[in-house]
Short mmCIF file of C-alpha atoms and ligand atoms in Angstrom, two decimals:
data_model
loop_
_atom_site.label_atom_id
_atom_site.label_comp_id
_atom_site.label_asym_id
_atom_site.label_seq_id
_atom_site.Cartn_x
_atom_site.Cartn_y
_atom_site.Cartn_z
CA MET T 1 86.45 101.95 96.73
CA ARG T 2 90.12 101.21 96.85
CA LYS T 3 91.94 101.03 100.28
CA LYS T 4 93.78 104.12 101.49
CA ILE T 5 96.99 103.27 103.08
CA VAL T 6 99.76 105.04 104.87
CA ALA T 7 102.84 102.81 105.57
CA GLY T 8 105.92 103.61 107.64
CA ASN T 9 109.21 102.22 106.48
CA TRP T 10 111.59 102.40 109.52
CA LYS T 11 114.62 101.16 107.42
CA MET T 12 117.59 100.25 109.57
CA ASN T 13 116.57 102.47 112.53
CA THR T 14 115.67 101.89 116.20
CA THR T 15 116.91 99.33 118.71
CA LEU T 16 114.37 96.84 119.75
CA LYS T 17 113.40 98.92 122.85
CA ASP T 18 113.05 102.11 120.80
CA GLY T 19 111.14 100.26 118.11
CA MET T 20 108.65 98.79 120.71
CA GLU T 21 108.15 102.26 122.07
CA LEU T 22 107.55 103.65 118.71
CA ALA T 23 105.10 100.91 117.78
CA GLN T 24 103.15 101.48 121.01
CA ALA T 25 102.95 105.29 120.32
CA VAL T 26 101.80 104.69 116.74
CA GLU T 27 99.12 102.11 117.94
CA LYS T 28 97.82 104.76 120.55
CA LEU T 29 97.69 107.65 118.04
CA GLU T 30 96.15 105.34 115.40
CA LYS T 31 93.19 104.78 117.74
CA GLU T 32 92.54 108.63 117.71
CA LYS T 33 93.12 109.10 114.09
CA THR T 34 90.73 111.30 112.06
CA SER T 35 91.06 109.63 108.64
CA ASP T 36 90.00 106.11 107.36
CA ALA T 37 93.44 105.30 106.03
CA LEU T 38 94.95 101.88 107.01
CA VAL T 39 98.18 102.34 109.03
CA ILE T 40 100.99 99.95 108.44
CA ILE T 41 104.50 99.98 110.03
CA ALA T 42 107.58 98.22 108.67
CA PRO T 43 110.11 97.76 111.44
CA PRO T 44 113.40 95.91 111.09
CA TYR T 45 113.20 92.04 110.99
CA THR T 46 114.43 91.67 114.53
CA HIS T 47 111.46 93.58 115.99
CA LEU T 48 108.65 92.02 114.08
CA SER T 49 107.32 89.48 116.56
CA LYS T 50 107.69 91.79 119.60
CA VAL T 51 106.02 94.65 117.80
CA ASN T 52 103.28 92.36 116.66
CA GLU T 53 102.35 91.84 120.30
CA LEU T 54 101.95 95.47 120.77
CA ILE T 55 99.75 96.52 117.81
CA ASP T 56 96.25 95.62 116.83
CA ASP T 57 94.62 98.25 114.53
CA VAL T 58 98.08 99.03 113.05
CA LYS T 59 99.25 96.38 110.66
CA LEU T 60 102.70 94.81 110.32
CA SER T 61 105.01 94.72 107.37
CA ALA T 62 108.52 93.55 106.71
CA GLN T 63 110.93 95.59 104.71
CA ASN T 64 112.22 92.75 102.36
CA CYS T 65 112.14 89.06 102.06
CA ALA T 66 114.33 86.30 100.48
CA SER T 67 113.66 85.12 97.03
CA GLU T 68 113.87 81.40 98.12
CA ALA T 69 111.64 79.53 100.37
CA LEU T 70 114.12 77.87 102.66
CA GLY T 71 117.64 76.41 102.80
CA ALA T 72 121.26 77.34 102.81
CA PHE T 73 120.90 81.16 102.41
CA THR T 74 122.72 82.46 105.40
CA GLY T 75 121.32 85.79 106.86
CA ASP T 76 118.20 85.63 104.69
CA ILE T 77 114.56 85.64 105.92
CA SER T 78 111.92 83.81 104.00
CA PRO T 79 108.32 84.99 103.48
CA GLU T 80 107.04 81.98 105.67
CA MET T 81 109.35 83.15 108.52
CA LEU T 82 107.82 86.63 108.15
CA LEU T 83 104.35 85.32 108.21
CA SER T 84 105.12 83.34 111.36
CA THR T 85 106.01 86.63 113.18
CA GLY T 86 102.54 88.12 112.42
CA ALA T 87 103.68 90.20 109.51
CA GLU T 88 100.87 90.60 106.91
CA TYR T 89 102.74 92.89 104.34
CA VAL T 90 106.21 92.92 102.88
CA ILE T 91 107.90 95.67 101.07
CA ILE T 92 109.60 94.45 97.82
CA GLY T 93 111.81 96.35 95.42
CA HIS T 94 112.56 99.43 97.60
CA SER T 95 115.08 101.62 95.76
CA GLU T 96 117.70 101.00 98.38
CA ARG T 97 117.31 97.22 97.79
CA ARG T 98 117.64 97.91 94.05
CA SER T 99 120.63 100.23 94.23
CA ILE T 100 122.71 99.09 97.18
CA TYR T 101 121.97 95.33 96.95
CA ASN T 102 121.63 95.16 93.08
CA GLU T 103 118.16 93.60 93.11
CA ASP T 104 116.98 93.64 89.59
CA ASN T 105 113.35 93.33 88.18
CA GLU T 106 113.77 89.51 87.52
CA LEU T 107 114.84 88.93 91.19
CA LEU T 108 112.12 91.05 92.48
CA ASN T 109 109.57 89.23 90.48
CA LYS T 110 110.72 85.97 92.09
CA LYS T 111 110.33 87.64 95.54
CA MET T 112 106.79 88.85 94.52
CA LYS T 113 105.62 85.37 93.39
CA LEU T 114 107.03 83.66 96.54
CA ALA T 115 105.61 86.35 98.86
CA LEU T 116 102.20 86.00 97.44
CA SER T 117 102.12 82.28 97.22
CA THR T 118 103.11 82.28 100.92
CA GLY T 119 100.23 84.56 101.81
CA LEU T 120 101.98 87.86 102.37
CA LYS T 121 100.71 91.06 100.73
CA PRO T 122 103.56 92.77 98.90
CA ILE T 123 104.05 96.56 98.74
CA PHE T 124 105.85 96.68 95.42
CA CYS T 125 108.03 99.76 94.98
CA CYS T 126 109.02 101.37 91.64
CA GLY T 127 110.60 104.69 90.83
CA GLU T 128 112.99 106.39 88.38
CA LEU T 129 116.34 108.00 89.01
CA LEU T 130 116.82 111.79 88.49
CA GLU T 131 118.97 111.14 85.28
CA GLU T 132 116.24 108.89 83.98
CA ARG T 133 113.60 111.55 84.54
CA GLU T 134 115.73 114.29 83.07
CA ALA T 135 116.47 112.10 79.95
CA GLY T 136 112.67 111.66 79.48
CA LYS T 137 112.90 107.94 80.19
CA LEU T 138 110.73 108.03 83.32
CA PHE T 139 107.71 106.29 81.79
CA ASP T 140 109.89 103.57 80.17
CA VAL T 141 111.68 102.79 83.43
CA ILE T 142 108.39 102.48 85.39
CA ARG T 143 106.84 100.43 82.62
CA GLU T 144 109.78 97.96 82.70
CA GLN T 145 109.89 97.71 86.48
CA LEU T 146 106.09 96.90 86.55
CA ALA T 147 106.10 94.64 83.49
CA VAL T 148 108.90 92.43 84.71
CA GLY T 149 108.36 92.76 88.44
CA LEU T 150 104.67 91.80 88.20
CA LYS T 151 105.16 89.25 85.37
CA ASP T 152 103.00 86.06 85.76
CA ILE T 153 101.11 87.28 88.80
CA THR T 154 97.43 86.43 88.47
CA ILE T 155 94.56 88.89 88.51
CA ASP T 156 93.45 87.33 91.88
CA GLU T 157 96.86 87.74 93.40
CA MET T 158 97.01 91.36 92.23
CA GLY T 159 94.12 91.99 94.68
CA LYS T 160 96.64 91.57 97.46
CA VAL T 161 99.36 93.80 95.95
CA VAL T 162 99.96 97.47 96.81
CA ILE T 163 102.19 99.53 94.51
CA ALA T 164 104.34 102.43 95.84
CA TYR T 165 105.70 104.96 93.41
CA GLU T 166 108.86 106.42 94.85
CA PRO T 167 110.88 108.51 92.60
CA VAL T 168 114.46 107.87 93.71
CA TRP T 169 115.44 111.53 93.58
CA ALA T 170 112.82 112.27 96.27
CA ILE T 171 113.61 109.53 98.78
CA GLY T 172 115.35 110.79 101.94
CA THR T 173 116.32 114.04 100.01
CA GLY T 174 113.86 116.52 101.26
CA VAL T 175 112.96 117.05 97.60
CA VAL T 176 109.31 116.03 97.15
CA ALA T 177 107.64 115.36 93.94
CA SER T 178 105.03 118.04 93.09
CA PRO T 179 101.45 116.93 93.31
CA ASP T 180 101.23 117.16 89.48
CA GLN T 181 104.21 114.98 89.07
CA ALA T 182 102.87 112.40 91.50
CA GLN T 183 99.51 112.38 89.88
CA GLU T 184 100.87 111.99 86.28
CA MET T 185 102.97 108.97 87.27
CA HIS T 186 100.18 107.43 89.36
CA LYS T 187 97.72 107.84 86.47
CA PHE T 188 100.40 106.21 84.12
CA ILE T 189 100.74 103.32 86.51
CA ARG T 190 96.98 102.89 86.74
CA ASP T 191 96.61 102.99 82.91
CA LEU T 192 99.42 100.49 82.57
CA LEU T 193 97.81 97.98 84.94
CA ILE T 194 94.76 98.00 82.58
CA ASP T 195 97.20 96.86 79.78
CA LEU T 196 99.08 94.40 81.98
CA PHE T 197 96.06 93.00 83.96
CA SER T 198 92.55 94.44 83.64
CA GLU T 199 90.32 97.50 84.23
CA GLN T 200 89.31 96.09 87.56
CA VAL T 201 92.78 95.50 88.78
CA ALA T 202 93.74 99.07 87.82
CA GLU T 203 90.54 100.59 89.44
CA ASP T 204 91.12 98.70 92.65
CA MET T 205 94.89 99.10 93.06
CA THR T 206 96.12 101.16 95.97
CA ILE T 207 98.98 103.26 94.69
CA LEU T 208 101.17 104.92 97.26
CA TYR T 209 103.38 107.91 96.86
CA GLY T 210 106.78 107.91 98.58
CA GLY T 211 109.64 110.32 98.84
CA SER T 212 110.14 113.05 101.43
CA CYS T 213 106.46 113.11 102.40
CA LYS T 214 105.87 115.09 105.53
CA PRO T 215 102.91 116.47 107.54
CA SER T 216 103.38 119.80 105.61
CA ASN T 217 103.05 118.37 102.05
CA ALA T 218 100.89 115.26 102.63
CA ALA T 219 97.52 116.70 102.17
CA GLU T 220 98.33 118.22 98.66
CA LEU T 221 99.78 114.96 97.43
CA PHE T 222 96.89 112.81 98.81
CA ALA T 223 94.30 115.26 97.22
CA ASN T 224 95.20 113.73 93.86
CA PRO T 225 92.67 111.31 92.35
CA ASP T 226 95.23 108.54 91.74
CA VAL T 227 97.36 108.93 94.93
CA ASP T 228 95.81 106.45 97.54
CA GLY T 229 98.27 107.14 100.47
CA GLY T 230 101.93 107.20 101.11
CA LEU T 231 105.02 105.19 101.91
CA ILE T 232 106.88 107.21 104.54
CA GLY T 233 110.58 106.97 105.51
CA GLY T 234 112.05 109.54 107.78
CA ALA T 235 108.78 110.89 109.05
CA ALA T 236 107.59 107.48 110.12
CA LEU T 237 110.22 107.49 112.96
CA LYS T 238 108.23 110.05 115.00
CA ALA T 239 104.75 108.73 115.90
CA GLU T 240 103.37 112.32 115.92
CA ASP T 241 104.62 113.15 112.42
CA PHE T 242 103.55 109.83 111.05
CA LEU T 243 100.01 110.11 112.38
CA ALA T 244 99.90 113.77 111.18
CA ILE T 245 100.38 112.35 107.72
CA VAL T 246 97.78 109.76 108.20
CA ASN T 247 95.31 112.50 109.37
CA ALA T 248 96.18 114.56 106.35
CA TYR T 249 93.59 112.46 104.45
C1 PEP D 1 111.22 105.53 101.74
O1 PEP D 1 112.30 105.14 102.10
O2 PEP D 1 110.41 104.67 101.34
C2 PEP D 1 110.81 106.90 101.73
C3 PEP D 1 109.89 107.29 101.09
O3 PEP D 1 111.78 107.71 102.54
P1 PEP D 1 111.53 109.24 102.95
O4 PEP D 1 110.10 109.42 103.30
O5 PEP D 1 112.46 109.52 104.00
O6 PEP D 1 111.93 110.01 101.66
#
């Protein structure tokens, strides 16, 4: 059975104090959860080690990492530094990193390999733009993002990877993919993993949906056979909403 996961990406939100309160509230509600999904939170870098002291059942993720291990990269944070805060996961290739910071598939592949070799578990994001979907290129875009982003990762390492399908047109827009659109792409991704890796990798891979997921639409998205949970942005900033999504399983 593959792992069910609901992960909250806080993005550049919350002061340290607010973030600590939110983490405590998530940890408290997690203890009362009615589903068996693993709960992960991804606060800003500055909060990681403090938040790590406040959580136990909830797992910790960073939102990004450097593509180099150490050295003269002012302002960057390496996977090893993240690991030293207690972070277990790292989000790589979020659409905001791709679009705002021009992170391309090759760079993301470098980050993936470095994160894995350091011992972090990457949550690798992929997703198409609205124009790409409308032009019928959605499957080509996802194939390229996965083929290049996951290049040279071993089958063993793939056991530590989580994939998040996040159609860019659904992120932070309030426009959610329909359950059929999500299932269609998740099935495509799982089939692609057979070609790129193996049947076992495909079967075991946790594939999350992300993009305007809320308590009111989570259950119908999670009911799909190839949707194994969610990566949640806006709704992860309120502990009650976030846990309502977790409990939608
Ligand atoms: C995200 O940023 O990963 C995300 C899914 O955001 P939102 O839930 O706000 O659409």
